[in-house]
PDB file of C-alpha atoms and ligand atoms in Angstrom:
ATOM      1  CA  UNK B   2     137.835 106.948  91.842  1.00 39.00           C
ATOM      2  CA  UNK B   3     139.121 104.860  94.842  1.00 43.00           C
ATOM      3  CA  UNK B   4     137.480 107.271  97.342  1.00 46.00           C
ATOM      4  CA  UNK B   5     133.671 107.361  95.431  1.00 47.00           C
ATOM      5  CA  UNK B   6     134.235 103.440  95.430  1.00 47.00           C
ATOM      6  CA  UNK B   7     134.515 103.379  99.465  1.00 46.00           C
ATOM      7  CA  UNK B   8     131.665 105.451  99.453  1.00 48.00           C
ATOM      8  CA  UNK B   9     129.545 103.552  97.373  1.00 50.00           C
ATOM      9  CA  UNK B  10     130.940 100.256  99.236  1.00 52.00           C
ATOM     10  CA  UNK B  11     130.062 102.441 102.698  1.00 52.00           C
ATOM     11  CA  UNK B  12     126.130 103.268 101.386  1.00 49.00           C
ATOM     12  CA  UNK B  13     125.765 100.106 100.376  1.00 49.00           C
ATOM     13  CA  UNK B  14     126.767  98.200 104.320  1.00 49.00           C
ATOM     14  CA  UNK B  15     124.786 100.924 105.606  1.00 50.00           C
ATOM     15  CA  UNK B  16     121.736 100.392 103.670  1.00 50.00           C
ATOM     16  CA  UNK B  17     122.479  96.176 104.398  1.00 48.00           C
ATOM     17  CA  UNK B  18     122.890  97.329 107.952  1.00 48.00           C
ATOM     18  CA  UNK B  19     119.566  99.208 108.109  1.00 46.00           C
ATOM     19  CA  UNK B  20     117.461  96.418 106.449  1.00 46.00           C
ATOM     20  CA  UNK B  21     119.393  93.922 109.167  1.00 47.00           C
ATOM     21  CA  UNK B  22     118.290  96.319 111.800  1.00 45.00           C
ATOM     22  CA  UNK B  23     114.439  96.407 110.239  1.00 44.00           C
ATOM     23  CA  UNK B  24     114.480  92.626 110.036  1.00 44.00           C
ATOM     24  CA  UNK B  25     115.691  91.964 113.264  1.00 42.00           C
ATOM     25  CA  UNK B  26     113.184  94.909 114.599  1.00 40.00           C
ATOM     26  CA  UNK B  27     110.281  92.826 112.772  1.00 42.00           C
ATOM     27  CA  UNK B  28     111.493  89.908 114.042  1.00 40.00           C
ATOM     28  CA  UNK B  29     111.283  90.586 117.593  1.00 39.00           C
ATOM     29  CA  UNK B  30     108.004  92.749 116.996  1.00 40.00           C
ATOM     30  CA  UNK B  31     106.076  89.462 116.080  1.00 42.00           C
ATOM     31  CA  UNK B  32     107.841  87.476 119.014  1.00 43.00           C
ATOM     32  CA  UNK B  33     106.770  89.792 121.458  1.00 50.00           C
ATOM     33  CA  UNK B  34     102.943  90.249 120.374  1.00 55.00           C
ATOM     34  CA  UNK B  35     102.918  93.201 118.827  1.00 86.00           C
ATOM     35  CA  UNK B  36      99.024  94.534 118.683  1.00 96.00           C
ATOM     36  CA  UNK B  37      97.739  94.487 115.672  1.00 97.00           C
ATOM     37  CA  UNK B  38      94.787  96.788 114.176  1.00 97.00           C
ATOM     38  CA  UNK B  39      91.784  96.134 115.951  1.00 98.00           C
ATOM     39  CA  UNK B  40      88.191  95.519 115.144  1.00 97.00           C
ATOM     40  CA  UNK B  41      86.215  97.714 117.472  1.00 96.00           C
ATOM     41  CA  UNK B  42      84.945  94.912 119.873  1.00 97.00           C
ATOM     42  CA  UNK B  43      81.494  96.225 119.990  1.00 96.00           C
ATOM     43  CA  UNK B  44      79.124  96.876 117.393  1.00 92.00           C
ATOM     44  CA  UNK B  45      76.855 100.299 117.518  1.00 88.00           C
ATOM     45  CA  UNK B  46      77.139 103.472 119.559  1.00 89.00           C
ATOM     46  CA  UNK B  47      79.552 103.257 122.326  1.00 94.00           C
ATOM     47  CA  UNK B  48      80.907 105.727 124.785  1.00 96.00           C
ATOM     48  CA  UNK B  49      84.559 105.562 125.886  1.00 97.00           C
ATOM     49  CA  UNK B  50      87.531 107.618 127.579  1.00 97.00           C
ATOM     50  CA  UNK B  51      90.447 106.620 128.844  1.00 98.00           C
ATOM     51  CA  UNK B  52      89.995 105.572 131.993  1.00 97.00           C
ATOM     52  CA  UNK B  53      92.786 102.613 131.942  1.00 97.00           C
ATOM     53  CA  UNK B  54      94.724 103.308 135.291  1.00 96.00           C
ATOM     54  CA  UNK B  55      92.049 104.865 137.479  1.00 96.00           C
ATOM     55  CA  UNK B  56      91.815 104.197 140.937  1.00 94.00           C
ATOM     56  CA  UNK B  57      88.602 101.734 141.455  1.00 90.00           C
ATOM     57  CA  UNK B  58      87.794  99.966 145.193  1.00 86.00           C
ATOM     58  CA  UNK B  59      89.885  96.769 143.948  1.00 83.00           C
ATOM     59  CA  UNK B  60      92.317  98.750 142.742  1.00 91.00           C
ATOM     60  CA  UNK B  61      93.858 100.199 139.337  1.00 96.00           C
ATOM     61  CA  UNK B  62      91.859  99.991 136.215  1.00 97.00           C
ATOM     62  CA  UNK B  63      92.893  97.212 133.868  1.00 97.00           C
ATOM     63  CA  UNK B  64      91.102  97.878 131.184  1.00 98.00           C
ATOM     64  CA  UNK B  65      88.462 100.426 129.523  1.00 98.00           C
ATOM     65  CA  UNK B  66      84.994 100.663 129.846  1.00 98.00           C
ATOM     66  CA  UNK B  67      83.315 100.557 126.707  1.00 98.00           C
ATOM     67  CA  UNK B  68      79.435 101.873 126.912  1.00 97.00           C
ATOM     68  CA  UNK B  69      77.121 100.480 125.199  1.00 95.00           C
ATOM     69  CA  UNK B  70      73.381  99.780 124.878  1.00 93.00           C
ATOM     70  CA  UNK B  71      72.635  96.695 126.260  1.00 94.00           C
ATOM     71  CA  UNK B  72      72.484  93.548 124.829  1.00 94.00           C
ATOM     72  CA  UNK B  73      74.998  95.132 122.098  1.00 94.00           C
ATOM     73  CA  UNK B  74      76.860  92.664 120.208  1.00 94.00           C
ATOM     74  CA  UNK B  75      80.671  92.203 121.445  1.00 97.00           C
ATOM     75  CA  UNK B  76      83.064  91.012 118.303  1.00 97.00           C
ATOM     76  CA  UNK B  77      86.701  89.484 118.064  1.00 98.00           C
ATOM     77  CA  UNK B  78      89.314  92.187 117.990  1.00 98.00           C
ATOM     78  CA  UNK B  79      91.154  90.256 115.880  1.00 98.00           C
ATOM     79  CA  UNK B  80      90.760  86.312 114.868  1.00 98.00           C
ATOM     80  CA  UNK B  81      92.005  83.831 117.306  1.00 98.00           C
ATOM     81  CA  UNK B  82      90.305  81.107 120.257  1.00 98.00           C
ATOM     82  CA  UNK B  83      87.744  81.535 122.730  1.00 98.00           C
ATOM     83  CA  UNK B  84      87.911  80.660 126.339  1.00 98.00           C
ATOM     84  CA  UNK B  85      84.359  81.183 128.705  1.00 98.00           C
ATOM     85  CA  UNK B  86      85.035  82.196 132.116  1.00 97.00           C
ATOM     86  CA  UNK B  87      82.372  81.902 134.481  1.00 95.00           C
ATOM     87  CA  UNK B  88      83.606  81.485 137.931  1.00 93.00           C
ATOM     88  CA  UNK B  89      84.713  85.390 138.778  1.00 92.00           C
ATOM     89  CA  UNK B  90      81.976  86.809 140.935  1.00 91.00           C
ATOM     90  CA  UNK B  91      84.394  90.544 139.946  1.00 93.00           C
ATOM     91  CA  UNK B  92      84.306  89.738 136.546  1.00 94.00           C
ATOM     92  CA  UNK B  93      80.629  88.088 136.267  1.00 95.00           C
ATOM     93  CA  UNK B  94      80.559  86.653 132.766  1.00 97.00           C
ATOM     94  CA  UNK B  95      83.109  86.487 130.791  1.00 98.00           C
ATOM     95  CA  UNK B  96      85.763  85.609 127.332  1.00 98.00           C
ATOM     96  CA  UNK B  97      89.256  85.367 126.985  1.00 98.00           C
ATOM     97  CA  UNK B  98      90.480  85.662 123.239  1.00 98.00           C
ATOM     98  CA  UNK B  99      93.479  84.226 122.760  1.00 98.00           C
ATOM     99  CA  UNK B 100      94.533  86.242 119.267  1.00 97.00           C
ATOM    100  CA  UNK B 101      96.460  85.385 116.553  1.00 97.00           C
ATOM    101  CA  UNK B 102      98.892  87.824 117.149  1.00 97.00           C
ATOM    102  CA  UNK B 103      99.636  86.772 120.747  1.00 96.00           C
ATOM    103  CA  UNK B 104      98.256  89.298 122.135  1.00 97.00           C
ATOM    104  CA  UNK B 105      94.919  87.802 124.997  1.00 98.00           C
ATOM    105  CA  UNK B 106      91.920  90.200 125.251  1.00 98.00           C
ATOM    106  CA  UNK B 107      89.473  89.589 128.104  1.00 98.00           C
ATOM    107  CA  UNK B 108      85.640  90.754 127.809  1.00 98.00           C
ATOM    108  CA  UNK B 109      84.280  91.263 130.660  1.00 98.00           C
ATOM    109  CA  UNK B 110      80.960  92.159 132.613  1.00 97.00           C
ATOM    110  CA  UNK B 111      78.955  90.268 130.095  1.00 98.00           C
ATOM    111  CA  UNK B 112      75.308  90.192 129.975  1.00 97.00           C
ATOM    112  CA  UNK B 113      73.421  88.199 132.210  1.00 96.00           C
ATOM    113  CA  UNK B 114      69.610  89.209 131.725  1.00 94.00           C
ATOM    114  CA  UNK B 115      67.046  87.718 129.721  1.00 94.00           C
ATOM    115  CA  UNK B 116      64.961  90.557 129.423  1.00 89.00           C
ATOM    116  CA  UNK B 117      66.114  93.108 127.115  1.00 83.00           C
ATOM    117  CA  UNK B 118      65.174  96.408 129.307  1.00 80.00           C
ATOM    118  CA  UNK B 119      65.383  94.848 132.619  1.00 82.00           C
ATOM    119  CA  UNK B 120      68.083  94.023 135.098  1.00 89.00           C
ATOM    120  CA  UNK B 121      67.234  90.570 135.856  1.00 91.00           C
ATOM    121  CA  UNK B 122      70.588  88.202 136.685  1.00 91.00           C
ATOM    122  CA  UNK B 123      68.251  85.111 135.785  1.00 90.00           C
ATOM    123  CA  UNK B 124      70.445  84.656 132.911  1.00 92.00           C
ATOM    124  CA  UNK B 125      73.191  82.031 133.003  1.00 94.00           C
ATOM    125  CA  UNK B 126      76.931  82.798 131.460  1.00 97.00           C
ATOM    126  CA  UNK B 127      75.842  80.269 128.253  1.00 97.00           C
ATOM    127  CA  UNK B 128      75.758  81.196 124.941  1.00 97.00           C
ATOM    128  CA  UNK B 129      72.813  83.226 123.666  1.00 96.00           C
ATOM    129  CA  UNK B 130      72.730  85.094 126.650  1.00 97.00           C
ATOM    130  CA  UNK B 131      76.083  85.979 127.746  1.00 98.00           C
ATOM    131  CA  UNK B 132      77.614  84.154 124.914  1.00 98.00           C
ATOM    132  CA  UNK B 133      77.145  84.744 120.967  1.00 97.00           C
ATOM    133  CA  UNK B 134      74.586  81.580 120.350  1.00 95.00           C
ATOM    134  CA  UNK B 135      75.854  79.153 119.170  1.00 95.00           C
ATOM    135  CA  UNK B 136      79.484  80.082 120.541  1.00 97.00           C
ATOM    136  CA  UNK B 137      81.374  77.366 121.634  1.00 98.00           C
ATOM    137  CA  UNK B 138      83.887  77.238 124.533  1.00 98.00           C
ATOM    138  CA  UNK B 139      87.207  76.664 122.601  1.00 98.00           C
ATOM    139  CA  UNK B 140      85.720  77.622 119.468  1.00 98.00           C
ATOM    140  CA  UNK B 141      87.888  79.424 117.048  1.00 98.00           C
ATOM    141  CA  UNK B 142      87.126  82.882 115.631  1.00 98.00           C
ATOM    142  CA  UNK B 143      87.708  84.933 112.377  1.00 97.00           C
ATOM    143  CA  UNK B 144      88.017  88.827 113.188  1.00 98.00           C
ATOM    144  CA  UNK B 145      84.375  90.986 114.072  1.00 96.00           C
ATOM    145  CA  UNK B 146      82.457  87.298 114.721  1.00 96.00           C
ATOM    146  CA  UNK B 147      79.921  87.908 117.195  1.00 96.00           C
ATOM    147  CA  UNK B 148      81.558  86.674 120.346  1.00 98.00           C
ATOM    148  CA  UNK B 149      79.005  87.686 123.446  1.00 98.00           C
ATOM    149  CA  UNK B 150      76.587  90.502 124.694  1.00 97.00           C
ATOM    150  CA  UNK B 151      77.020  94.059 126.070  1.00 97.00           C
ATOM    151  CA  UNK B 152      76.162  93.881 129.959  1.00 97.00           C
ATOM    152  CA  UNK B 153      76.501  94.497 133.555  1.00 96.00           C
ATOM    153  CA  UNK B 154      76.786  91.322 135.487  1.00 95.00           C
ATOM    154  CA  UNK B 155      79.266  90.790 138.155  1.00 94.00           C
ATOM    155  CA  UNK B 156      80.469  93.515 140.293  1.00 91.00           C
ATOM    156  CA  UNK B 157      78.929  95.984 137.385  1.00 92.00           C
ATOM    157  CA  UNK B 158      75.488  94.860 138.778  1.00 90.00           C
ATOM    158  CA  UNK B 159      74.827  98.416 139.801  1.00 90.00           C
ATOM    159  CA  UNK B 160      76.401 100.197 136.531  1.00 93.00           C
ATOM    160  CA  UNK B 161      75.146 100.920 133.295  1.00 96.00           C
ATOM    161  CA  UNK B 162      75.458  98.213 130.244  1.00 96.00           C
ATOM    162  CA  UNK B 163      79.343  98.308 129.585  1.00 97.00           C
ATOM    163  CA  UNK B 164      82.021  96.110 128.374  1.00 98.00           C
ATOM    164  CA  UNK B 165      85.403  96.088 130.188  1.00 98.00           C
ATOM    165  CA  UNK B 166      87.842  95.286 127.389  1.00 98.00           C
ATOM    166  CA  UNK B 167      91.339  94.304 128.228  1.00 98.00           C
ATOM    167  CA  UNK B 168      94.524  94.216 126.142  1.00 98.00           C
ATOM    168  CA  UNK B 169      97.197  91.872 126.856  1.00 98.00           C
ATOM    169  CA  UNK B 170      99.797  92.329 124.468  1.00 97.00           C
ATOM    170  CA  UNK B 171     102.062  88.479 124.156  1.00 96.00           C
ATOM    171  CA  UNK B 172      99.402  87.186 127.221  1.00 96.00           C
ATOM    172  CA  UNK B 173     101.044  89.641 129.746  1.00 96.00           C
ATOM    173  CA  UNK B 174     100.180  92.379 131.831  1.00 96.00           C
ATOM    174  CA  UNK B 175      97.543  94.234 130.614  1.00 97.00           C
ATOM    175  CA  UNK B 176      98.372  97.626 128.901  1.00 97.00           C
ATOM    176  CA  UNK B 177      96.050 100.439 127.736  1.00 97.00           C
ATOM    177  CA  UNK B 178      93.643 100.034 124.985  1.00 98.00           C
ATOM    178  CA  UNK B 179      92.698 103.476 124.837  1.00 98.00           C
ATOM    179  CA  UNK B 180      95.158 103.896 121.594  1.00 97.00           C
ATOM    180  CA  UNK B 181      94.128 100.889 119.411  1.00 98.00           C
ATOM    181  CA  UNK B 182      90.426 101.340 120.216  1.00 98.00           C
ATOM    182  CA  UNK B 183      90.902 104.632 119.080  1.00 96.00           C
ATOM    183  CA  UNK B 184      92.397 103.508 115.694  1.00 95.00           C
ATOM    184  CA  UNK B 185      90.249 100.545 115.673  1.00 96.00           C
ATOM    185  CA  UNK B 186      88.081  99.247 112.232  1.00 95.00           C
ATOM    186  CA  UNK B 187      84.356 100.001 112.983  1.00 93.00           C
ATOM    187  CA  UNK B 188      82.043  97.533 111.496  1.00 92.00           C
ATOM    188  CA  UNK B 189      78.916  98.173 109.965  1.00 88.00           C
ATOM    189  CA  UNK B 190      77.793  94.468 111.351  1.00 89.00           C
ATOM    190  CA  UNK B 191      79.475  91.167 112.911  1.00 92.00           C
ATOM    191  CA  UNK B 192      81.489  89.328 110.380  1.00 94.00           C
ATOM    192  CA  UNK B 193      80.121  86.050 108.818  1.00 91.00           C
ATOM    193  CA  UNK B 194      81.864  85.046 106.180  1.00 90.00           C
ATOM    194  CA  UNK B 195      79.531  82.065 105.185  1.00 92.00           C
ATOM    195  CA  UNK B 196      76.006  84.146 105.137  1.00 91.00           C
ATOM    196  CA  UNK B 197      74.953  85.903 101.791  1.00 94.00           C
ATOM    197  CA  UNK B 198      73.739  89.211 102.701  1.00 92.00           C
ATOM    198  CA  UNK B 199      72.240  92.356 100.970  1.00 93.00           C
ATOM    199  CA  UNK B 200      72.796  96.366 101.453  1.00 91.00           C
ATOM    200  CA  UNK B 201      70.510  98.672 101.836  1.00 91.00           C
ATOM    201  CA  UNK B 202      71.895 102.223 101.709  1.00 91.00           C
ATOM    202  CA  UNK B 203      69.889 105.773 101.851  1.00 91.00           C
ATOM    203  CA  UNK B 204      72.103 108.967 101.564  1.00 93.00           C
ATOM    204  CA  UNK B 205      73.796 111.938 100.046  1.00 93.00           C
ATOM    205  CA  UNK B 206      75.947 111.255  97.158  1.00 93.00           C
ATOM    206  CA  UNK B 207      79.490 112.501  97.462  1.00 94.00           C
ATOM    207  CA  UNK B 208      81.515 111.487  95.172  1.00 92.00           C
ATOM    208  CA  UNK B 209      81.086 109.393  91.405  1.00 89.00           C
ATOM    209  CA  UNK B 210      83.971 108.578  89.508  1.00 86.00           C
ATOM    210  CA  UNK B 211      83.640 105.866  86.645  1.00 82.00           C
ATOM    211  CA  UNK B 212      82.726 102.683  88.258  1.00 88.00           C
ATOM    212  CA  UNK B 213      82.208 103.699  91.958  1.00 90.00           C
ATOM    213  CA  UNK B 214      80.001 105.917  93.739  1.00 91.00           C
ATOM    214  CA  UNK B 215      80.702 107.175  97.013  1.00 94.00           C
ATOM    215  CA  UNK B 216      77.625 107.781  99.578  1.00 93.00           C
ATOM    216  CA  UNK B 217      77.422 109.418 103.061  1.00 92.00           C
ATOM    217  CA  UNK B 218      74.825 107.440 104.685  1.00 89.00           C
ATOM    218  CA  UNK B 219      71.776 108.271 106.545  1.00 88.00           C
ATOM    219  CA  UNK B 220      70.139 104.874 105.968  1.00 86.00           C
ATOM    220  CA  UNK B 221      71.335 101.742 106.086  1.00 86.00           C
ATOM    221  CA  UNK B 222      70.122  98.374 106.880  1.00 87.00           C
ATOM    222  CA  UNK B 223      71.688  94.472 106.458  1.00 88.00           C
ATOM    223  CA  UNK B 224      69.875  91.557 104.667  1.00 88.00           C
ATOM    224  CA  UNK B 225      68.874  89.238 106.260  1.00 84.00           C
ATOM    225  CA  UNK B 226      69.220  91.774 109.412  1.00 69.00           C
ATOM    226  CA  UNK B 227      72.499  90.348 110.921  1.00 57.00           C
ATOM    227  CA  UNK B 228      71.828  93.087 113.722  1.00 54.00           C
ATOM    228  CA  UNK B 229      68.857  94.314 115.413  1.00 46.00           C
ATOM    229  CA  UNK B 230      69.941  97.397 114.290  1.00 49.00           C
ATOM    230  CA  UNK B 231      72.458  98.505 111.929  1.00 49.00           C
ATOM    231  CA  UNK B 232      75.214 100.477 113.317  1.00 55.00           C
ATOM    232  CA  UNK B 233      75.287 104.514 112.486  1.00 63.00           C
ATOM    233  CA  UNK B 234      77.754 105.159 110.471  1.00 70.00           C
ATOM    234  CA  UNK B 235      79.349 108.447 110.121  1.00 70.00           C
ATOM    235  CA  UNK B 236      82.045 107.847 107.690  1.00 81.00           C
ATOM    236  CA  UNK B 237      80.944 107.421 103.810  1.00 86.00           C
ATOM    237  CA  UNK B 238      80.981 103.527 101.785  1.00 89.00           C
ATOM    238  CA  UNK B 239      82.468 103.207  98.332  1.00 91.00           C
ATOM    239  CA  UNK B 240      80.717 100.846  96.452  1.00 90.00           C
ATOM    240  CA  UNK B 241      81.290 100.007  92.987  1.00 90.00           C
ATOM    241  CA  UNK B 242      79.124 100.814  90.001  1.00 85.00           C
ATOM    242  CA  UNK B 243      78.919  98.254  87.636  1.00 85.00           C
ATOM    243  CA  UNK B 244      78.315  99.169  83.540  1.00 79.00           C
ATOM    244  CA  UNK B 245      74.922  98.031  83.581  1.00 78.00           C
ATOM    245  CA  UNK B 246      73.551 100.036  86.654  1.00 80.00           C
ATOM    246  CA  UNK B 247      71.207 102.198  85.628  1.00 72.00           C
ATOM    247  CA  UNK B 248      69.815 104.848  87.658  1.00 75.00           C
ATOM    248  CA  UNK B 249      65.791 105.961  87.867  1.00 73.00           C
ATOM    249  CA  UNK B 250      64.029 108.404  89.076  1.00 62.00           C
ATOM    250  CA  UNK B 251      60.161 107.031  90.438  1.00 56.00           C
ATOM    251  CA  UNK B 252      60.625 103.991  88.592  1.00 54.00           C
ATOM    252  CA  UNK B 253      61.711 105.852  84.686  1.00 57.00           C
ATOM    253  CA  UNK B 254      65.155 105.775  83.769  1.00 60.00           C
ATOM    254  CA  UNK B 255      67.351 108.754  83.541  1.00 55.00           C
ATOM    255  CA  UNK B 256      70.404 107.261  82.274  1.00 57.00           C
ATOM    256  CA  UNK B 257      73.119 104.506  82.439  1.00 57.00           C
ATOM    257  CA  UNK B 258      76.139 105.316  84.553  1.00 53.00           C
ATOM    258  CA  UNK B 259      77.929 107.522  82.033  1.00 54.00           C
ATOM    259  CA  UNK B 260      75.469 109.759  83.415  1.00 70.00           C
ATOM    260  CA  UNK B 261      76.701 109.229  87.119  1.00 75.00           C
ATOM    261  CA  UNK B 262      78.921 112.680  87.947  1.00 79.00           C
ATOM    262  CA  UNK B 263      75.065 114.299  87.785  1.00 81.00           C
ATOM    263  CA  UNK B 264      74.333 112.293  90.670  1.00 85.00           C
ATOM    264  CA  UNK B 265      76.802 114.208  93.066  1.00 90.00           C
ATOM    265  CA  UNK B 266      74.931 115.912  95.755  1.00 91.00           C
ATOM    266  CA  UNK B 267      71.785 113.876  94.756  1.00 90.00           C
ATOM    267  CA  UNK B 268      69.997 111.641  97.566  1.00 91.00           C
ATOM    268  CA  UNK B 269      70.044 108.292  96.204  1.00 91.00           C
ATOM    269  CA  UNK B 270      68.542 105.135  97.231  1.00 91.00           C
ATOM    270  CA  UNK B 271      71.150 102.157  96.820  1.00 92.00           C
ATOM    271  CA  UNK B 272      70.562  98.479  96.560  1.00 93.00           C
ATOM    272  CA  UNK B 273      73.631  96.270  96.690  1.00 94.00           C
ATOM    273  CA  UNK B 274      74.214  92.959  94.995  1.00 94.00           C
ATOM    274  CA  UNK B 275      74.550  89.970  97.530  1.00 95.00           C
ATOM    275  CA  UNK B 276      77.696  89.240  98.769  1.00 95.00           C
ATOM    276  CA  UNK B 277      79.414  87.138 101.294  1.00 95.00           C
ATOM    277  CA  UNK B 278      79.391  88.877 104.671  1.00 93.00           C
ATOM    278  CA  UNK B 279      83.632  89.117 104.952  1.00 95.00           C
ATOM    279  CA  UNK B 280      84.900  91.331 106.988  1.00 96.00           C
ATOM    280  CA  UNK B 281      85.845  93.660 104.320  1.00 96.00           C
ATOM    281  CA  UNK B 282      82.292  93.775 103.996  1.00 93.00           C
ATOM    282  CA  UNK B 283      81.520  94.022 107.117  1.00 92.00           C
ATOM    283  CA  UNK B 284      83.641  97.149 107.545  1.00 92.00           C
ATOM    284  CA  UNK B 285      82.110  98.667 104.343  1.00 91.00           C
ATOM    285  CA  UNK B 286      85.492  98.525 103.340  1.00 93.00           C
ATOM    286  CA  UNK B 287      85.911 100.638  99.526  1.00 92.00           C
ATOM    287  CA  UNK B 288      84.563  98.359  96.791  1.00 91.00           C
ATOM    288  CA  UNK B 289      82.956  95.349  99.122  1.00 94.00           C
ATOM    289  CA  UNK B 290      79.793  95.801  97.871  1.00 94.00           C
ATOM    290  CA  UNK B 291      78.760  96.311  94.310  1.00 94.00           C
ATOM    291  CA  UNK B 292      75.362  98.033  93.559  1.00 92.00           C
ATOM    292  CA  UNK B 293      72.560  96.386  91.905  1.00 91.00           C
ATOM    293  CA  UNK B 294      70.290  99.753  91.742  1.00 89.00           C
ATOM    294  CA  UNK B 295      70.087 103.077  92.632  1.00 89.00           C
ATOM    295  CA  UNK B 296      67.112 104.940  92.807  1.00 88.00           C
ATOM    296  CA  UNK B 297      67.243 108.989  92.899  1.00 84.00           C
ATOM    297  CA  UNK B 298      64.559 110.289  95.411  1.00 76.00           C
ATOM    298  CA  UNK B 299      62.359 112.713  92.762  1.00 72.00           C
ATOM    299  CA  UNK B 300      62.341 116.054  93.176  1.00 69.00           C
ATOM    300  CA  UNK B 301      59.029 117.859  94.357  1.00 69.00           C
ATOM    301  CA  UNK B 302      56.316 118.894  91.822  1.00 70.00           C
TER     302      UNK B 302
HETATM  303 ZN1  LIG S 419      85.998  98.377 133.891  1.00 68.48          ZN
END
């Protein structure tokens, strides 16, 4: 009996001593900026590798080049404060953001045109043209806010449309984002928590439990369009499926959402019902959006 007691007594320090261990481990993860998820910092197609590191004419890479049409919109990584920077004739335009977590991410090569095909330089580094209008030096930001534009200014002048994104884990040297842009939350479009918006959503049906249907989009547009155009998205939304849904076929009904598992397969037509644009919203994030019709594209005669 004595012996199991030491035992038990022993499993129990040693499970104390573990949590201790995963405390203190937490502990000094916040303290030293640990980097959190991020929100892919620009919206739309963009074309990456890992090229943190390489050998450039002003020396290693800092950062990595993110390629994107231009003009694209550029979003906080996470939420945090905004700093302009506008004297580097390297860096052209550019954005700190100071995050949240401690960790600084730096934007750079910002746009500087005011034509949208052309490669002008008449723009300044303000808001609404290398800036998201109506961004404010020092402002604040919540996660996937639109913080500036996709470009080429600075010594980029003779590149395509990219944006060098830096990581700064705890505002130190920079390390390389290859890994959390990789792992990064894609958003459908910028976050703005304050605007009522509307989905539109045109696909193949691929799942429909009770209350939720799950579509693989080929479609999809924002109301009122937050983006010129809405991001592709490859990856299918879960949205939920209220009772009173009811789904129809060239304006008849076919049947209330009992009905639903038929739909499976089906291409479907999908009107949401408005909701706040958070950024689980935003991200399309399972359940965000709740649907407000669905029409089923008839089959041929
Ligand atoms: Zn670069």
């Amino acid at each position: 009996v004595a012996s199991r007691r030491t035992t038990a007594r022993g499993v129990i320090v040693a499970a104390v001593a573990v949590i201790a261990i995963g405390l203190a481990g937490s502990v000094a993860g916040a303290q030293s900026g640990v980097v959190p998820r991020l929100i892919f910092p620009v919206l739309g197609e963009v074309k990456f590798t890992d090229d943190f590191g390489d050998l450039r004419p002003q020396g290693p890479h800092e950062g990595n080049d993110l390629m994107a049409a231009k003009q694209s919109i550029a979003v906080a990584a996470e939420p945090g404060k905004i700093k302009f920077w506008t004297t580097s004739s390297a860096a052209g335009c550019m954005l700190y953001l100071y995050g949240k977590s401690g960790t600084t991410y730096l934007y750079i090569h910002l746009n500087n045109d005011l034509t949208t095909k052309g490669n002008d330089n008449r723009g300044k580094c303000v808001a609404g043209v290398a800036y998201a209008k109506g961004l404010k030096d020092g402002a604040h930001v919540v996660a996937g806010q639109p913080v500036g534009y996709v470009g080429n200014s600075g010594d980029a002048e003779s590149t395509d449309p990219h944006l060098h994104f830096e990581v700064h884990p705890n505002d130190g040297d920079p390390t390389d984002p290859y890994a959390y842009l990789k792992r990064a939350e894609r958003l459908i479009f910028p976050t703005s928590p304050r605007t009522t918006i509307t989905l539109s959503l045109g696909g193949v049906v691929t799942q429909a439990l009770p209350g939720q249907l799950t579509v693989k989009p080929a479609t999809l547009h924002v109301f009122p369009a937050a983006t010129p155009t809405a991001a592709k998205r490859e990856r299918p939304v879960t949205l939920l499926l209220p009772q009173t849904v009811h789904v129809s076929v060239g304006g008849g009904q076919v049947g209330g959402p009992q009905r639903v598992g038929t739909l499976i397969g089906k291409t479907v037509v999908i009107l949401t019902e408005p909701t706040f644009g958070t950024l689980a919203a935003a991200a399309g994030r399972p359940g965000a959006f709740s649907i407000a019709r669905v029409v089923l594209a008839p089959s041929p005669p």
